[in-house]
Tab-separated table of C-alpha atoms (C1' of nucleotides) in Angstrom:
chain	number	residue	atom	x	y	z
A	1	MET	CA	0.132	-0.108	-0.048
A	2	ALA	CA	2.907	1.797	0.723
A	3	LYS	CA	3.326	4.802	-2.607
A	4	LYS	CA	6.431	5.494	-3.444
A	5	ILE	CA	10.079	4.104	-1.374
A	6	LYS	CA	11.249	7.656	-2.775
A	7	PRO	CA	10.203	10.405	-0.178
A	8	GLU	CA	11.425	13.411	-2.486
A	9	GLU	CA	11.324	14.578	-5.904
A	10	GLN	CA	8.576	12.989	-6.570
A	11	ILE	CA	5.082	14.115	-8.107
A	12	SER	CA	2.631	11.315	-7.766
A	13	THR	CA	0.028	10.951	-10.906
A	14	GLU	CA	-3.039	12.291	-8.368
A	15	GLU	CA	-0.973	14.898	-8.250
A	16	LYS	CA	0.577	16.140	-11.184
A	17	ILE	CA	-3.705	15.852	-12.650
A	18	LYS	CA	-4.812	17.998	-9.360
A	19	GLU	CA	-1.969	20.497	-10.183
A	20	ALA	CA	-3.300	20.550	-14.441
A	21	ALA	CA	-6.309	20.509	-13.569
A	22	ARG	CA	-5.578	23.673	-11.151
A	23	THR	CA	-3.741	26.003	-14.163
A	24	VAL	CA	-6.362	24.980	-16.842
A	25	PHE	CA	-9.483	25.657	-15.126
A	26	MET	CA	-8.578	28.773	-13.972
A	27	LYS	CA	-7.019	30.136	-17.040
A	28	LYS	CA	-10.607	28.782	-19.084
A	29	GLY	CA	-13.204	27.749	-16.603
A	30	PHE	CA	-14.916	24.882	-16.737
A	31	SER	CA	-17.116	24.578	-19.779
A	32	ALA	CA	-13.614	25.741	-21.927
A	33	THR	CA	-11.902	23.747	-20.437
A	34	ARG	CA	-11.068	19.663	-22.242
A	35	THR	CA	-10.310	17.353	-20.435
A	36	ARG	CA	-7.211	15.956	-23.037
A	37	ASP	CA	-6.130	20.088	-21.880
A	38	ILE	CA	-5.575	19.004	-18.381
A	39	ALA	CA	-3.934	15.641	-19.714
A	40	ASP	CA	-1.250	17.092	-22.000
A	41	GLU	CA	-0.842	19.714	-19.291
A	42	ALA	CA	-0.123	16.399	-16.604
A	43	GLY	CA	1.327	15.362	-19.289
A	44	ILE	CA	-0.325	12.223	-18.714
A	45	ASN	CA	-2.626	9.199	-20.318
A	46	LEU	CA	-6.160	11.150	-20.587
A	47	ALA	CA	-8.149	7.907	-19.249
A	48	LEU	CA	-5.527	8.815	-15.737
A	49	LEU	CA	-8.027	11.760	-15.434
A	50	ASN	CA	-11.378	9.759	-15.025
A	51	TYR	CA	-9.556	7.120	-13.021
A	52	TYR	CA	-8.252	9.192	-10.422
A	53	PHE	CA	-10.760	11.943	-10.490
A	54	ARG	CA	-14.099	9.594	-11.906
A	55	SER	CA	-14.931	12.800	-13.819
A	56	LYS	CA	-14.231	16.653	-14.847
A	57	GLU	CA	-17.371	17.664	-13.120
A	58	LYS	CA	-15.928	15.870	-10.137
A	59	LEU	CA	-12.324	16.808	-10.549
A	60	PHE	CA	-13.062	20.545	-10.806
A	61	GLU	CA	-15.544	20.918	-7.912
A	62	LEU	CA	-12.177	19.754	-6.058
A	63	VAL	CA	-10.328	22.528	-7.589
A	64	MET	CA	-13.472	25.046	-7.258
A	65	MET	CA	-13.780	24.023	-3.654
A	66	GLU	CA	-10.012	24.759	-3.273
A	67	LYS	CA	-9.818	28.395	-4.597
A	68	PHE	CA	-13.935	29.139	-2.698
A	69	GLN	CA	-11.427	28.121	0.048
A	70	ALA	CA	-8.653	30.761	-0.740
A	71	PHE	CA	-11.305	32.987	-1.637
A	72	PHE	CA	-12.845	33.491	1.326
A	73	GLY	CA	-10.629	31.733	3.946
A	74	VAL	CA	-8.651	34.025	4.304
A	75	ILE	CA	-11.502	36.762	5.002
A	76	PHE	CA	-14.112	35.474	7.397
A	77	PRO	CA	-11.069	34.863	10.268
A	78	ILE	CA	-11.139	38.774	10.682
A	79	LEU	CA	-14.431	39.656	9.555
A	80	ASN	CA	-15.199	37.352	12.969
A	81	ASP	CA	-12.123	38.937	15.244
A	82	PRO	CA	-14.141	39.827	18.106
A	83	SER	CA	-10.546	41.795	19.534
A	84	THR	CA	-10.113	43.941	16.842
A	85	THR	CA	-11.408	47.464	15.931
A	86	LEU	CA	-12.854	48.516	12.574
A	87	GLU	CA	-10.445	50.304	12.021
A	88	ARG	CA	-7.693	47.443	11.973
A	89	LYS	CA	-9.888	44.695	10.522
A	90	VAL	CA	-9.687	47.301	7.789
A	91	GLU	CA	-6.298	46.851	7.750
A	92	LEU	CA	-6.127	43.372	8.046
A	93	ILE	CA	-8.301	42.658	5.026
A	94	ALA	CA	-6.393	45.474	2.216
A	95	ASP	CA	-3.418	44.014	3.383
A	96	GLN	CA	-3.905	40.557	3.648
A	97	TYR	CA	-6.108	40.219	0.672
A	98	ILE	CA	-4.253	41.727	-1.499
A	99	THR	CA	-0.728	39.924	-0.472
A	100	LEU	CA	-3.586	36.956	-1.706
A	101	LEU	CA	-4.546	38.184	-4.451
A	102	THR	CA	-0.988	39.747	-5.649
A	103	GLU	CA	-0.082	35.882	-5.417
A	104	ASN	CA	-3.317	34.829	-7.436
A	105	PRO	CA	-4.093	37.156	-9.536
A	106	ASP	CA	-7.518	35.523	-11.491
A	107	LEU	CA	-8.533	33.980	-8.083
A	108	PRO	CA	-11.512	36.590	-7.966
A	109	ILE	CA	-12.443	36.286	-11.809
A	110	PHE	CA	-12.069	32.810	-11.572
A	111	ILE	CA	-14.212	32.332	-8.444
A	112	LEU	CA	-17.093	34.690	-10.633
A	113	SER	CA	-17.403	33.564	-13.805
A	114	GLU	CA	-17.750	30.021	-11.974
A	115	ILE	CA	-20.510	31.226	-9.612
A	116	ARG	CA	-22.551	32.960	-12.840
A	117	THR	CA	-23.025	30.145	-14.616
A	118	ASN	CA	-23.273	27.807	-11.833
A	119	ALA	CA	-25.759	30.324	-10.105
A	120	ASP	CA	-27.323	27.354	-7.852
A	121	ARG	CA	-24.579	23.848	-6.722
A	122	MET	CA	-22.575	24.580	-4.223
A	123	VAL	CA	-22.238	28.535	-4.059
A	124	ALA	CA	-25.725	28.620	-3.176
A	125	SER	CA	-25.224	26.795	-0.083
A	126	VAL	CA	-22.301	29.344	1.409
A	127	ARG	CA	-24.676	31.731	2.087
A	128	LEU	CA	-22.628	34.168	1.958
A	129	ASP	CA	-24.843	36.838	2.811
A	130	LYS	CA	-26.068	35.160	6.436
A	131	ILE	CA	-22.442	34.526	6.801
A	132	LEU	CA	-22.067	38.481	7.000
A	133	ALA	CA	-25.025	39.468	8.584
A	134	GLU	CA	-24.352	37.837	11.504
A	135	SER	CA	-20.338	38.762	11.672
A	136	GLN	CA	-18.484	40.816	14.118
A	137	PHE	CA	-18.150	43.578	11.027
A	138	VAL	CA	-21.548	44.394	10.242
A	139	LYS	CA	-22.389	44.793	13.397
A	140	GLN	CA	-19.305	46.679	14.365
A	141	LEU	CA	-20.390	49.295	10.872
A	142	HIS	CA	-23.587	48.798	11.971
A	143	GLU	CA	-22.045	51.309	15.252
A	144	ARG	CA	-20.459	53.005	13.473
A	145	ARG	CA	-22.892	53.850	11.093
A	146	PRO	CA	-26.416	53.161	11.896
A	147	ASP	CA	-27.337	55.494	8.533
A	148	MET	CA	-25.411	52.897	6.331
A	149	HIS	CA	-26.329	49.948	5.318
A	150	SER	CA	-23.412	47.796	6.291
A	151	VAL	CA	-23.491	46.068	2.559
A	152	GLN	CA	-22.798	48.867	1.414
A	153	LEU	CA	-19.395	49.428	3.496
A	154	ILE	CA	-18.521	45.927	2.209
A	155	MET	CA	-18.897	46.377	-1.194
A	156	SER	CA	-17.273	49.311	-1.293
A	157	ILE	CA	-13.811	48.138	1.053
A	158	LEU	CA	-13.914	44.931	-1.558
A	159	GLY	CA	-14.676	46.740	-4.423
A	160	LEU	CA	-11.519	48.817	-3.538
A	161	VAL	CA	-9.792	45.473	-3.042
A	162	VAL	CA	-10.668	43.004	-5.533
A	163	PHE	CA	-11.550	45.355	-8.327
A	164	PRO	CA	-7.989	45.869	-9.685
A	165	PHE	CA	-7.133	42.281	-10.589
A	166	LEU	CA	-11.040	41.749	-12.299
A	167	MET	CA	-9.391	44.058	-14.611
A	168	ARG	CA	-5.918	44.468	-15.028
A	169	PRO	CA	-6.455	42.731	-18.125
A	170	LEU	CA	-7.935	45.364	-19.640
A	171	LEU	CA	-5.526	47.671	-17.970
A	172	MET	CA	-2.100	45.972	-18.803
A	173	GLN	CA	-0.523	43.815	-21.071
A	174	THR	CA	0.651	40.353	-19.766
A	175	GLY	CA	3.856	41.213	-19.466
A	176	ASN	CA	6.395	41.298	-17.140
A	177	ALA	CA	7.242	44.843	-16.921
A	178	ASP	CA	3.782	45.608	-16.301
A	179	THR	CA	3.101	43.088	-13.697
A	180	LYS	CA	6.148	44.562	-11.657
A	181	ILE	CA	3.681	48.374	-12.025
A	182	PHE	CA	0.478	46.767	-11.413
A	183	ASN	CA	1.856	44.609	-8.014
A	184	ALA	CA	3.741	48.055	-6.492
A	185	MET	CA	0.669	49.190	-6.999
A	186	MET	CA	-1.508	47.079	-5.457
A	187	ASN	CA	1.204	47.246	-2.474
A	188	GLU	CA	0.659	50.623	-2.423
A	189	ARG	CA	-3.273	50.173	-2.382
A	190	LYS	CA	-2.065	48.668	1.244
A	191	GLN	CA	-2.086	52.177	3.195
A	192	TRP	CA	-4.218	53.484	1.439
A	193	ILE	CA	-7.064	51.982	1.449
A	194	PRO	CA	-8.249	52.286	5.172
A	195	LYS	CA	-6.990	55.889	5.202
A	196	TRP	CA	-9.849	55.869	2.163
A	197	PHE	CA	-11.912	54.302	4.457
A	198	ASP	CA	-11.744	55.639	6.867
A	199	SER	CA	-13.187	58.823	5.084
A	200	ILE	CA	-15.564	56.352	3.583
A	201	LEU	CA	-17.149	55.629	7.617
A	202	ASN	CA	-16.620	59.277	8.207
A	203	ALA	CA	-18.130	61.036	5.142
A	204	LYS	CA	-21.168	63.613	5.219
B	1	MET	CA	-36.010	44.216	-51.114
B	2	ALA	CA	-38.440	45.504	-48.683
B	3	LYS	CA	-38.073	43.389	-45.602
B	4	LYS	CA	-41.559	43.805	-44.754
B	5	ILE	CA	-44.233	45.546	-45.963
B	6	LYS	CA	-46.575	44.931	-42.086
B	7	PRO	CA	-44.034	47.511	-39.881
B	8	GLU	CA	-45.316	46.590	-36.369
B	9	GLU	CA	-44.929	43.441	-34.758
B	10	GLN	CA	-43.059	42.050	-36.980
B	11	ILE	CA	-40.405	40.828	-36.071
B	12	SER	CA	-36.937	39.263	-38.499
B	13	THR	CA	-35.858	36.562	-38.494
B	14	GLU	CA	-31.999	37.783	-38.236
B	15	GLU	CA	-33.100	40.048	-35.090
B	16	LYS	CA	-34.782	36.626	-33.235
B	17	ILE	CA	-31.139	35.530	-33.447
B	18	LYS	CA	-29.790	38.112	-32.448
B	19	GLU	CA	-31.358	38.772	-29.315
B	20	ALA	CA	-31.397	34.746	-28.375
B	21	ALA	CA	-27.597	35.099	-28.952
B	22	ARG	CA	-27.871	38.311	-27.041
B	23	THR	CA	-29.826	37.034	-24.132
B	24	VAL	CA	-27.530	33.053	-23.381
B	25	PHE	CA	-24.417	34.867	-24.631
B	26	MET	CA	-24.766	37.012	-21.729
B	27	LYS	CA	-26.789	34.859	-19.333
B	28	LYS	CA	-23.820	31.539	-20.405
B	29	GLY	CA	-20.576	32.914	-22.179
B	30	PHE	CA	-19.325	31.788	-25.132
B	31	SER	CA	-17.782	28.920	-24.607
B	32	ALA	CA	-20.384	27.140	-22.290
B	33	THR	CA	-23.419	28.252	-25.164
B	34	ARG	CA	-24.904	25.406	-27.535
B	35	THR	CA	-25.667	26.708	-30.912
B	36	ARG	CA	-29.233	24.861	-30.575
B	37	ASP	CA	-29.539	26.941	-26.853
B	38	ILE	CA	-29.264	30.100	-28.921
B	39	ALA	CA	-31.659	28.407	-31.622
B	40	ASP	CA	-34.589	27.134	-29.108
B	41	GLU	CA	-34.172	30.308	-27.700
B	42	ALA	CA	-35.033	32.433	-30.624
B	43	GLY	CA	-37.266	29.502	-31.633
B	44	ILE	CA	-36.479	29.064	-35.461
B	45	ASN	CA	-34.047	26.217	-37.303
B	46	LEU	CA	-30.924	24.996	-35.539
B	47	ALA	CA	-29.724	26.387	-39.862
B	48	LEU	CA	-30.605	29.600	-39.808
B	49	LEU	CA	-27.841	30.324	-36.992
B	50	ASN	CA	-25.899	29.787	-39.886
B	51	TYR	CA	-27.352	31.110	-42.728
B	52	TYR	CA	-26.884	34.236	-41.343
B	53	PHE	CA	-24.258	34.620	-39.136
B	54	ARG	CA	-22.241	31.939	-40.575
B	55	SER	CA	-20.740	31.084	-37.547
B	56	LYS	CA	-20.883	30.612	-33.595
B	57	GLU	CA	-17.829	32.750	-33.850
B	58	LYS	CA	-19.373	35.798	-35.880
B	59	LEU	CA	-21.852	35.768	-34.256
B	60	PHE	CA	-20.263	36.115	-30.792
B	61	GLU	CA	-17.926	38.971	-32.148
B	62	LEU	CA	-21.247	41.044	-33.340
B	63	VAL	CA	-23.189	40.436	-29.652
B	64	MET	CA	-19.796	41.467	-28.051
B	65	MET	CA	-18.417	44.362	-30.418
B	66	GLU	CA	-22.401	45.535	-28.972
B	67	LYS	CA	-21.662	44.841	-25.376
B	68	PHE	CA	-18.311	46.239	-24.966
B	69	GLN	CA	-19.545	48.760	-26.937
B	70	ALA	CA	-22.447	49.823	-23.981
B	71	PHE	CA	-19.986	48.857	-21.394
B	72	PHE	CA	-17.580	51.039	-22.367
B	73	GLY	CA	-19.698	53.993	-24.050
B	74	VAL	CA	-21.030	55.937	-21.534
B	75	ILE	CA	-18.011	55.857	-19.796
B	76	PHE	CA	-15.706	57.640	-22.605
B	77	PRO	CA	-17.858	60.719	-23.210
B	78	ILE	CA	-17.995	61.536	-19.749
B	79	LEU	CA	-14.083	61.654	-18.914
B	80	ASN	CA	-12.857	63.339	-22.097
B	81	ASP	CA	-15.019	65.875	-21.540
B	82	PRO	CA	-12.902	69.365	-20.927
B	83	SER	CA	-15.865	71.381	-20.038
B	84	THR	CA	-16.326	69.495	-16.276
B	85	THR	CA	-14.060	69.406	-12.863
B	86	LEU	CA	-12.958	66.228	-11.535
B	87	GLU	CA	-16.538	66.258	-9.050
B	88	ARG	CA	-18.702	66.108	-12.339
B	89	LYS	CA	-16.832	64.297	-14.376
B	90	VAL	CA	-17.568	61.375	-10.320
B	91	GLU	CA	-20.869	62.538	-10.219
B	92	LEU	CA	-21.525	61.050	-13.778
B	93	ILE	CA	-20.212	58.261	-13.673
B	94	ALA	CA	-22.015	57.310	-10.863
B	95	ASP	CA	-25.455	58.124	-11.720
B	96	GLN	CA	-25.008	56.897	-15.193
B	97	TYR	CA	-23.000	54.169	-14.867
B	98	ILE	CA	-24.929	52.690	-12.387
B	99	THR	CA	-28.429	53.572	-14.086
B	100	LEU	CA	-26.876	51.610	-17.220
B	101	LEU	CA	-25.661	48.699	-14.853
B	102	THR	CA	-29.024	48.299	-13.197
B	103	GLU	CA	-30.287	47.993	-16.071
B	104	ASN	CA	-27.788	45.228	-17.513
B	105	PRO	CA	-26.524	43.646	-14.214
B	106	ASP	CA	-24.837	40.911	-16.003
B	107	LEU	CA	-22.537	43.114	-18.228
B	108	PRO	CA	-19.292	43.409	-16.683
B	109	ILE	CA	-19.382	39.997	-15.870
B	110	PHE	CA	-19.949	39.053	-19.129
B	111	ILE	CA	-17.354	41.354	-20.721
B	112	LEU	CA	-14.576	40.963	-17.935
B	113	SER	CA	-14.837	36.692	-18.089
B	114	GLU	CA	-15.253	37.037	-22.135
B	115	ILE	CA	-11.622	39.087	-22.013
B	116	ARG	CA	-10.087	36.313	-19.655
B	117	THR	CA	-10.615	33.666	-22.022
B	118	ASN	CA	-9.398	35.263	-24.768
B	119	ALA	CA	-7.001	38.251	-23.519
B	120	ASP	CA	-5.267	39.206	-27.436
B	121	ARG	CA	-8.286	39.500	-30.018
B	122	MET	CA	-10.318	42.637	-30.244
B	123	VAL	CA	-9.989	43.350	-26.494
B	124	ALA	CA	-5.697	43.805	-26.338
B	125	SER	CA	-7.234	46.465	-29.716
B	126	VAL	CA	-9.376	48.707	-28.005
B	127	ARG	CA	-6.176	49.486	-25.876
B	128	LEU	CA	-8.093	50.844	-22.769
B	129	ASP	CA	-4.748	52.052	-20.502
B	130	LYS	CA	-3.130	54.511	-24.156
B	131	ILE	CA	-7.226	55.534	-24.465
B	132	LEU	CA	-7.165	56.392	-20.530
B	133	ALA	CA	-3.434	58.517	-20.161
B	134	GLU	CA	-4.803	60.933	-22.513
B	135	SER	CA	-8.350	61.341	-21.298
B	136	GLN	CA	-9.220	64.807	-19.575
B	137	PHE	CA	-9.681	62.647	-16.779
B	138	VAL	CA	-6.487	61.896	-15.879
B	139	LYS	CA	-5.333	65.527	-16.956
B	140	GLN	CA	-6.975	66.599	-14.077
B	141	LEU	CA	-6.656	63.669	-11.992
B	142	HIS	CA	-3.135	64.366	-11.908
B	143	GLU	CA	-3.239	68.285	-11.744
B	144	ARG	CA	-5.103	68.065	-8.226
B	145	ARG	CA	-2.595	64.788	-6.867
B	146	PRO	CA	0.066	64.848	-8.562
B	147	ASP	CA	2.157	62.265	-5.790
B	148	MET	CA	-1.197	59.031	-6.292
B	149	HIS	CA	-1.055	57.328	-9.274
B	150	SER	CA	-3.852	58.302	-12.115
B	151	VAL	CA	-4.720	54.448	-12.999
B	152	GLN	CA	-5.093	53.677	-8.501
B	153	LEU	CA	-8.120	56.172	-8.383
B	154	ILE	CA	-9.680	54.690	-11.771
B	155	MET	CA	-9.484	51.186	-10.324
B	156	SER	CA	-11.391	52.883	-7.162
B	157	ILE	CA	-13.949	54.822	-8.290
B	158	LEU	CA	-14.504	52.075	-10.604
B	159	GLY	CA	-14.819	49.442	-7.476
B	160	LEU	CA	-16.806	51.116	-6.675
B	161	VAL	CA	-19.463	51.718	-8.966
B	162	VAL	CA	-19.124	48.252	-10.593
B	163	PHE	CA	-17.451	46.004	-8.357
B	164	PRO	CA	-21.195	45.684	-6.511
B	165	PHE	CA	-22.238	43.909	-10.133
B	166	LEU	CA	-20.135	41.308	-9.558
B	167	MET	CA	-20.971	40.424	-6.078
B	168	ARG	CA	-23.979	40.216	-6.596
B	169	PRO	CA	-25.100	37.388	-6.908
B	170	LEU	CA	-23.196	35.692	-3.773
B	171	LEU	CA	-25.158	38.150	-1.488
B	172	MET	CA	-28.647	37.803	-3.047
B	173	GLN	CA	-31.136	35.199	-4.156
B	174	THR	CA	-32.302	36.558	-7.723
B	175	GLY	CA	-35.721	36.639	-5.909
B	176	ASN	CA	-37.327	39.848	-6.680
B	177	ALA	CA	-37.803	40.772	-3.265
B	178	ASP	CA	-34.307	41.185	-3.473
B	179	THR	CA	-33.407	42.706	-6.465
B	180	LYS	CA	-35.172	45.180	-5.826
B	181	ILE	CA	-33.195	46.342	-2.177
B	182	PHE	CA	-30.511	45.286	-3.763
B	183	ASN	CA	-31.292	47.893	-6.770
B	184	ALA	CA	-31.988	50.756	-4.017
B	185	MET	CA	-28.438	50.327	-2.844
B	186	MET	CA	-27.375	51.306	-5.856
B	187	ASN	CA	-29.818	54.157	-5.875
B	188	GLU	CA	-28.446	55.688	-2.683
B	189	ARG	CA	-24.807	54.619	-4.008
B	190	LYS	CA	-25.290	58.107	-6.842
B	191	GLN	CA	-25.284	59.710	-4.088
B	192	TRP	CA	-22.697	58.232	-1.898
B	193	ILE	CA	-19.353	57.587	-4.257
B	194	PRO	CA	-19.055	61.556	-5.207
B	195	LYS	CA	-18.668	61.822	-1.330
B	196	TRP	CA	-16.449	59.393	-0.842
B	197	PHE	CA	-14.282	60.029	-3.707
B	198	ASP	CA	-13.801	63.724	-2.744
B	199	SER	CA	-12.551	62.146	0.490
B	200	ILE	CA	-10.590	59.778	-1.798
B	201	LEU	CA	-8.926	62.714	-3.275
B	202	ASN	CA	-8.315	64.820	-0.291
B	203	ALA	CA	-6.929	61.672	1.767
B	204	LYS	CA	-4.601	61.864	4.097
C	1	DA	C1'	-48.700	33.273	-63.964
C	2	DA	C1'	-43.936	31.930	-64.395
C	3	DA	C1'	-39.129	32.756	-63.549
C	4	DA	C1'	-35.849	33.462	-61.029
C	5	DT	C1'	-34.426	34.274	-55.154
C	6	DA	C1'	-35.245	34.323	-50.454
C	7	DT	C1'	-35.451	31.901	-46.403
C	8	DT	C1'	-36.438	27.634	-43.746
C	9	DT	C1'	-36.958	22.700	-42.879
C	10	DA	C1'	-35.454	18.049	-42.165
C	11	DA	C1'	-31.850	14.966	-42.392
C	12	DA	C1'	-27.352	14.280	-42.407
C	13	DC	C1'	-21.885	15.359	-42.140
C	14	DA	C1'	-17.425	15.631	-39.434
C	15	DT	C1'	-15.453	16.470	-34.958
C	16	DT	C1'	-14.966	17.124	-31.080
C	17	DT	C1'	-15.576	15.760	-26.188
C	18	DG	C1'	-15.785	13.391	-21.891
C	19	DA	C1'	-15.949	8.748	-20.640
C	20	DT	C1'	-14.973	3.186	-20.920
C	21	DT	C1'	-12.873	-0.496	-21.854
C	22	DA	C1'	-9.857	-4.967	-22.162
C	23	DA	C1'	-5.000	-5.260	-21.669
C	24	DA	C1'	-0.344	-4.528	-21.426
C	25	DA	C1'	3.447	-2.865	-17.692
C	26	DC	C1'	4.841	-2.250	-13.500
C	27	DA	C1'	4.565	-2.859	-8.348
C	28	DT	C1'	4.364	-6.392	-4.394
C	29	DC	C1'	4.117	-9.199	-1.724
C	30	DC	C1'	4.051	-14.162	-0.259
D	1	DG	C1'	9.704	-16.880	-9.022
D	2	DG	C1'	4.788	-16.971	-9.102
D	3	DA	C1'	0.706	-15.065	-7.794
D	4	DT	C1'	-1.813	-10.569	-6.953
D	5	DG	C1'	-2.925	-5.903	-7.422
D	6	DT	C1'	-2.485	-1.768	-8.810
D	7	DT	C1'	-1.061	1.414	-12.474
D	8	DT	C1'	-0.587	3.004	-17.029
D	9	DT	C1'	-2.384	2.601	-21.944
D	10	DA	C1'	-4.189	2.664	-26.582
D	11	DA	C1'	-7.911	1.750	-28.300
D	12	DT	C1'	-13.029	2.878	-29.223
D	13	DC	C1'	-17.662	4.303	-27.412
D	14	DA	C1'	-21.019	7.393	-27.151
D	15	DA	C1'	-22.811	11.428	-27.432
D	16	DA	C1'	-22.550	16.273	-27.716
D	17	DT	C1'	-22.052	20.068	-31.365
D	18	DG	C1'	-20.567	23.028	-35.074
D	19	DT	C1'	-21.676	23.424	-40.056
D	20	DT	C1'	-23.579	22.232	-43.883
D	21	DT	C1'	-27.244	20.404	-47.638
D	22	DA	C1'	-31.055	19.512	-50.527
D	23	DA	C1'	-35.438	20.147	-50.498
D	24	DA	C1'	-39.530	22.784	-49.443
D	25	DT	C1'	-41.539	26.050	-49.553
D	26	DA	C1'	-42.544	31.968	-49.760
D	27	DT	C1'	-41.706	36.165	-51.690
D	28	DT	C1'	-40.047	39.304	-55.222
D	29	DT	C1'	-38.966	40.096	-59.926
D	30	DT	C1'	-40.678	39.531	-64.531
DNA sequence: AAAATATTTAAACATTTGATTAAAACATCC
DNA sequence: GGATGTTTTAATCAAATGTTTAAATATTTT
């Protein structure tokens, strides 16, 4: 039952396929991805995909779950921490989220695209609205600005953080020079966004 | 060569197909759309699609061009108007863009999704970065805040306006009650965003 | 009305695509 | 070293899918 005797530098077929699936699904989405694309990317025989993961759908769900987790896993603990102030939460979101997305710039468009096509499936089961509504963050927002709908403020902070990664392909060539400029700007934003959000919180 | 004698309530087959293509492509994107879906939606024989538009690709390009135009057509004239102040431009963008997107909430995810899959094609030809760089808006931004990269500010204003429509499927059921709440919030945002942007412009 | 042209239809075609199969290759255990 | 179980391969399948064809029907022109 033991896998391989060499523990180092041996990547299992299963993991090769998963990694290839991550790459291809992320780049093209579920519908535009062919199982043969994944097999080629992984450098394995097509049949192995079904041998290890039963179907394209199952393999996709695996990747989707991972990415969904990555996308929301960072933010939920921050939003729910009762020991940090509103301002600190915003600092943490800006900092950690921008770090995450700089390393995974395709994450937002992937998540949002696939949710749009599926709409039902695992997405509806998460009920983001309910999770948010019960969060510390929303409570703190409501205390500070009872006159503003907390969703307004959440959309604003997330828009400031996430939207640049969505419009990057429109603004920049994928060339390396542009990437560096973009990443530098995102890094600056870690400082700006908390300041801007303070202004928003105190607006009018 | 005259189309139809009855001018009223007669929709040409060509237009029926185009309209169905708009609906289906917008909802599912290029890859997930089957030509048969479009034919069914239009209530026409499958072969007519190719008879009138040669191919799925050609039909898609038509729809994409339209939507691209809708997405950017509103904003470019505002950005380039030399007779309005910075503040007024932001007011106009918030107001007109939110109005447009409330009527076409799927527009942003459609554009961004398809650009991601294609990347090259007609999108690269538009060179949004160059168009923006030469706009009045950017000149005015640069005058006001020479210390801030104008792209930072453009990403912020667009993020505040557009991002809510991207995360709507995550926050809300497609039910009618939620839609009304969402639209009401977007309407409020027409007022808030100019105020917020003023704060951003004067930050620190 | 006949001829010419344009539109529509049902059927079929050629590829593509996700999945399966049966056998070969490989590894492990006694 | 042979039996046993696991992994890999090449070939194939059936369904889906974009497109074409040829005949039928409708419309326009002469």
